[in-house]
Short mmCIF file of C-alpha atoms in Angstrom, two decimals:
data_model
loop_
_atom_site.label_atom_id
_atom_site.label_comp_id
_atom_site.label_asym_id
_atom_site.label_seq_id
_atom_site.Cartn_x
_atom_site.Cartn_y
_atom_site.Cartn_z
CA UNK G 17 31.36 85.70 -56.43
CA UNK G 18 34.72 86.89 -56.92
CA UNK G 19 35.28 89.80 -59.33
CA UNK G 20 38.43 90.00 -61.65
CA UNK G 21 39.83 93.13 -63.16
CA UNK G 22 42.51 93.66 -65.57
CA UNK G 23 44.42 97.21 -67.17
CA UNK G 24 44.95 98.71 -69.31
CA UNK G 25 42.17 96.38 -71.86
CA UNK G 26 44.96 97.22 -74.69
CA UNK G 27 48.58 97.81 -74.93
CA UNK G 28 50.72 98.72 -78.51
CA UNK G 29 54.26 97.86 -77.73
CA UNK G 30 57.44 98.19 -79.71
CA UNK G 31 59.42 95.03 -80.01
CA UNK G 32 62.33 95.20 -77.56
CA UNK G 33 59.71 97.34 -74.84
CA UNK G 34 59.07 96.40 -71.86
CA UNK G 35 55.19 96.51 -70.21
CA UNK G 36 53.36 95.53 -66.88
CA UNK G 37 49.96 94.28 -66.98
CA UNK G 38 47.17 94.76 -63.48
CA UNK G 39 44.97 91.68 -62.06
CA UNK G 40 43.02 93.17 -59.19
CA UNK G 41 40.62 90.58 -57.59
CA UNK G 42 37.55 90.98 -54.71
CA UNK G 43 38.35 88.39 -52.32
CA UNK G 44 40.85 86.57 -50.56
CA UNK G 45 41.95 83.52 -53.31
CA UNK G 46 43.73 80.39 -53.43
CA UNK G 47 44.37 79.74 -56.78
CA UNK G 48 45.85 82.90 -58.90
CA UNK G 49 46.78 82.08 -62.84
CA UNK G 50 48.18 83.81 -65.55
CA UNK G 51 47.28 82.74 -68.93
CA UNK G 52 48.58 83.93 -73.29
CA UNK G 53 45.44 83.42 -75.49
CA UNK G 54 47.63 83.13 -79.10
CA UNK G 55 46.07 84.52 -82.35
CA UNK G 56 45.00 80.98 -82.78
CA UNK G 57 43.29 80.89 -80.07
CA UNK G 58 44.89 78.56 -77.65
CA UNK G 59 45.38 78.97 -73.71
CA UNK G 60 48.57 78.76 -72.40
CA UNK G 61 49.64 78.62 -68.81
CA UNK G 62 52.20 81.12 -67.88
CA UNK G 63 51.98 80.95 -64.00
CA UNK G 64 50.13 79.56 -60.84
CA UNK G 65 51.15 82.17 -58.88
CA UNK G 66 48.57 82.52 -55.73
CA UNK G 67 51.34 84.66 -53.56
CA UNK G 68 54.63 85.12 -54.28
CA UNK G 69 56.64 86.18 -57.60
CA UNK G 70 57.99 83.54 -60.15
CA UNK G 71 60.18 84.11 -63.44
CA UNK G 72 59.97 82.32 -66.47
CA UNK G 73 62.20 83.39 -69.09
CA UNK G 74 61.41 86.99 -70.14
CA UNK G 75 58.12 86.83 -68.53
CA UNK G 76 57.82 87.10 -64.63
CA UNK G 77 54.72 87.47 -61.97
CA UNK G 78 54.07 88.99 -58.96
CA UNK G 79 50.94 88.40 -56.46
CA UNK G 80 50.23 90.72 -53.15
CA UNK G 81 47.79 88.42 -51.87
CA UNK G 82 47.54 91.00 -48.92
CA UNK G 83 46.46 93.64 -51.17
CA UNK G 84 44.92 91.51 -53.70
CA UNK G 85 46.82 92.53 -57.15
CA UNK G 86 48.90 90.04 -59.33
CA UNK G 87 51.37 92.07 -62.25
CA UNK G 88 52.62 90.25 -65.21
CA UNK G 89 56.22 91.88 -66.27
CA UNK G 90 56.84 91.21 -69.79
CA UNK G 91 60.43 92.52 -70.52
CA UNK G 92 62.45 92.83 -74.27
CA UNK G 93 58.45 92.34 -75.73
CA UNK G 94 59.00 89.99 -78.92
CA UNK G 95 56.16 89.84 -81.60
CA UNK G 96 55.24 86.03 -80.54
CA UNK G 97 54.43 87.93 -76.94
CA UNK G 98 51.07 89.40 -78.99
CA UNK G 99 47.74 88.30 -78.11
CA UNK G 100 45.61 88.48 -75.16
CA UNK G 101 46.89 87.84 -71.55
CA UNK G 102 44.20 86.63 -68.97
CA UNK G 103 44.29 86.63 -65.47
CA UNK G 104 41.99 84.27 -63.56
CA UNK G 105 41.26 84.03 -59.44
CA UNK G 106 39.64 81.24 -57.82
CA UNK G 107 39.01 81.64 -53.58
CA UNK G 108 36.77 78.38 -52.73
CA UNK G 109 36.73 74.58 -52.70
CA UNK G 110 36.03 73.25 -55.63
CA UNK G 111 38.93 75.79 -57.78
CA UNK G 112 36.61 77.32 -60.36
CA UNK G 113 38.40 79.53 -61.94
CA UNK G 114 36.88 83.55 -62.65
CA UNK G 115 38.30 85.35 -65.38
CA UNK G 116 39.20 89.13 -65.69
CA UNK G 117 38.41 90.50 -69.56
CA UNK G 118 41.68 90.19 -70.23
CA UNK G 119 44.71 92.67 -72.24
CA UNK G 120 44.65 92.71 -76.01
CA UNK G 121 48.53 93.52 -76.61
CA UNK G 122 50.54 93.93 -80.26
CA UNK G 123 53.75 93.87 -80.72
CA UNK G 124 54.90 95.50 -83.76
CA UNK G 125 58.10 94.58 -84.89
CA UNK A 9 50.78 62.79 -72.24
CA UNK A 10 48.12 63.96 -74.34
CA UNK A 11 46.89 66.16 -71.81
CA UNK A 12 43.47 67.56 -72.23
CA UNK A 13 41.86 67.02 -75.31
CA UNK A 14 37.92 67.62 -76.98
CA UNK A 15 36.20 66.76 -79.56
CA UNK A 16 34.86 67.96 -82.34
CA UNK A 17 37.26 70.81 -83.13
CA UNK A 18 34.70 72.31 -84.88
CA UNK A 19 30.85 72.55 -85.40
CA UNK A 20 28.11 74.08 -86.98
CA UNK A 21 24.19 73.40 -85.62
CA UNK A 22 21.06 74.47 -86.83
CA UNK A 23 18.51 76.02 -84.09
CA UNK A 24 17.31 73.42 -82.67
CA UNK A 25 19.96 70.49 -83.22
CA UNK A 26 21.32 68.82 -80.53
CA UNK A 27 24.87 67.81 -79.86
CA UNK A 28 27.64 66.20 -77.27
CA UNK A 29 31.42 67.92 -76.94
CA UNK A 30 33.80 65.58 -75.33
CA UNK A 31 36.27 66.26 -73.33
CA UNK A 32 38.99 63.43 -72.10
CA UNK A 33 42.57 63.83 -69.78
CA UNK A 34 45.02 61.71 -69.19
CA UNK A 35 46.75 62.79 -66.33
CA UNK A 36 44.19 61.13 -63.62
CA UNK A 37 42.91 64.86 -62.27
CA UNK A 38 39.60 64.80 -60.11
CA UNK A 39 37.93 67.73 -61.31
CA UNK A 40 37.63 69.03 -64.51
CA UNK A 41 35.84 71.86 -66.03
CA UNK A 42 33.41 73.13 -68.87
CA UNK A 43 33.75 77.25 -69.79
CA UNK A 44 32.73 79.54 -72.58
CA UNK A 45 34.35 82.37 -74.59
CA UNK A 46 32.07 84.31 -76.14
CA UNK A 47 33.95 86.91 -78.96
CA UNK A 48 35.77 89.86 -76.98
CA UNK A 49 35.58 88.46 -73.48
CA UNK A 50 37.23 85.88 -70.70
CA UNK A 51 35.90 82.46 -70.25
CA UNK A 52 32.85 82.24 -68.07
CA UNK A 53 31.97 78.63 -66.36
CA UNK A 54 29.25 76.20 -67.31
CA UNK A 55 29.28 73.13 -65.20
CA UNK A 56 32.19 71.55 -63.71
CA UNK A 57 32.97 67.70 -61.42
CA UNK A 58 35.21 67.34 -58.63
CA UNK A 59 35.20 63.65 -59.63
CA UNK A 60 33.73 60.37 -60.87
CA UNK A 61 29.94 60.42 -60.96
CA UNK A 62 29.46 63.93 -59.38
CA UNK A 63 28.27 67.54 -61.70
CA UNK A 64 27.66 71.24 -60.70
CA UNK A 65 26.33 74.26 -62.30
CA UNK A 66 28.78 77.12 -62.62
CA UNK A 67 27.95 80.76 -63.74
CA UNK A 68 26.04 79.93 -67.16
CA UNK A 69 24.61 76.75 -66.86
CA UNK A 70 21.34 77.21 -68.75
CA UNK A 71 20.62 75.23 -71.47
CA UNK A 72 24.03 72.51 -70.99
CA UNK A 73 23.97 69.31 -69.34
CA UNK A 74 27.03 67.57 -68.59
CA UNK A 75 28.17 63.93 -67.00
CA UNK A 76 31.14 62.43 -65.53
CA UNK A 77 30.50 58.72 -66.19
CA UNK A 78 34.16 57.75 -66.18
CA UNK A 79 37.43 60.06 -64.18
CA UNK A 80 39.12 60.81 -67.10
CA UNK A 81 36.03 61.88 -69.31
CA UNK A 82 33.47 65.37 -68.96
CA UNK A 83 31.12 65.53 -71.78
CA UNK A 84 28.58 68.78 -72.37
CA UNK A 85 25.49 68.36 -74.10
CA UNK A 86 23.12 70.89 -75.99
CA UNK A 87 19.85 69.67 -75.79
CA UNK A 88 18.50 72.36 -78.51
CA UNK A 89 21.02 74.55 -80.01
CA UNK A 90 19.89 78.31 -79.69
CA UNK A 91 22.37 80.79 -81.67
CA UNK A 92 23.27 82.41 -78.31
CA UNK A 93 25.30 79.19 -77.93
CA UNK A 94 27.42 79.99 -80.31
CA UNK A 95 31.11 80.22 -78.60
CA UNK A 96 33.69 78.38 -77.91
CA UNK A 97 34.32 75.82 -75.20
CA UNK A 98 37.20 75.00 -73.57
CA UNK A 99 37.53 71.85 -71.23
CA UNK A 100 39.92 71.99 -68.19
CA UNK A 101 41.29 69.77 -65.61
CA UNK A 102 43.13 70.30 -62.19
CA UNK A 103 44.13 67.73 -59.01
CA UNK A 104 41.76 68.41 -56.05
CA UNK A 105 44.43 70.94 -54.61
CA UNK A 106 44.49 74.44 -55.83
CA UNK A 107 46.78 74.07 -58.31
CA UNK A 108 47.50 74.72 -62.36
CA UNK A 109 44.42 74.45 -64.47
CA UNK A 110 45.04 72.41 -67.58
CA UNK A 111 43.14 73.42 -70.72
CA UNK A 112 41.92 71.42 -73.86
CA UNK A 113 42.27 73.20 -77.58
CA UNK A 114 38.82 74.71 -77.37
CA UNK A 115 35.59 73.47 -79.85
CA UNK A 116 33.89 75.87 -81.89
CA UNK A 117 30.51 76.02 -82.04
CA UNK A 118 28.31 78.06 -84.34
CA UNK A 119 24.54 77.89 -84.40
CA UNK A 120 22.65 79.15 -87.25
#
């Protein structure tokens, strides 16, 4: 199957810093997400982003399909942005989902 | 929209017990999904459906059964609880496409 790897595994930012997180993947995919684990524990969907680049407020996304890497930019880092960030590929019918280990970031104020 | 939701939201289980998680979604998706997250780590898969009536094993099936009896429902069942079960589960749901996965609140599960 597809392997997933994310750097650095942790990252110590100063509130206001800005930080890019690495999602290399194995194989061609067709699904390419971007997830915030909160301190409680709770998945959240930042982006679908199979190809492409895509900006949500402070956060933004970039996949080179081509050279199979996504980047999660994380600019003006606020303490709510701690937690873990996962990145998770999918390349075959049926969309199952393999996840990297993830980034363990802290914000300190 | 409710989304994805399971129940319990919590558990303990003695070696041995058995138990059901449910997992239900309201937004009419064909497949949905059953993963673990064991402490320190990404999810893995268990089983997952790409619709009514229809299961398959993922990367850690052993020791889960699931079924798919109605679209809008994926339940996983422990037959006997062994305390490498202990984890928690998070249900997901997605259209057929490649697209967004949606994901439930998680249960924990510890087994003593």
């Amino acid at each position: 199957g597809i392997q997933v790897e994310q750097s650095p595994p942790d990252l110590i930012l100063q509130e206001g810093a800005n930080s890019t997180l690495r999602c290399n993947f194995s194989d061609s995919v067709n699904n390419l997400q971007w997830f915030h684990q909160n301190p409680w524990g709770q998945l959240i969907n930042l982006f679908y982003i199979p190809s492409g680049t895509k900006q949500n407020g402070r956060l933004s996304a970039t996949t080179v399909a081509t050279e199979r890497y996504s980047l999660l930019y994380i600019s003006s880092s606020q303490t709510t942005d701690s937690g873990v960030y996962f990145c998770a590929a999918a390349k075959a019918a049926g969309n199952k989902l393999t996840f990297g280990g993830g980034t363990r970031v802290l914000v300190k104020p | 929209n409710a989304g994805v939701t399971q129940t319990p939201k919590f558990r303990v289980l003695k070696t041995g017990q058995s138990m059901t998680l449910l997992c239900a979604q309201d937004m009419n998706h064909e497949y949905m999904y059953w993963y673990r997250q064991d402490p320190g780590m990404g999810l893995r898969l268990i089983h997952y459906s790409v619709g009514e009536g229809t299961t398959a094993k993922g990367e850690v099936p052993d020791g889960y059964n699931v079924s798919r009896l109605k679209k809008q429902n994926f339940l996983l069942g422990l037959e006997s609880a062994a305390p490498s079960q202990t984890s928690v589960y998070f249900c997901a749901s997605t259209t057929g496409t490649p697209e967004t996965q949606y994901f439930g609140p998680g249960t924990r599960l510890l087994v003593l």
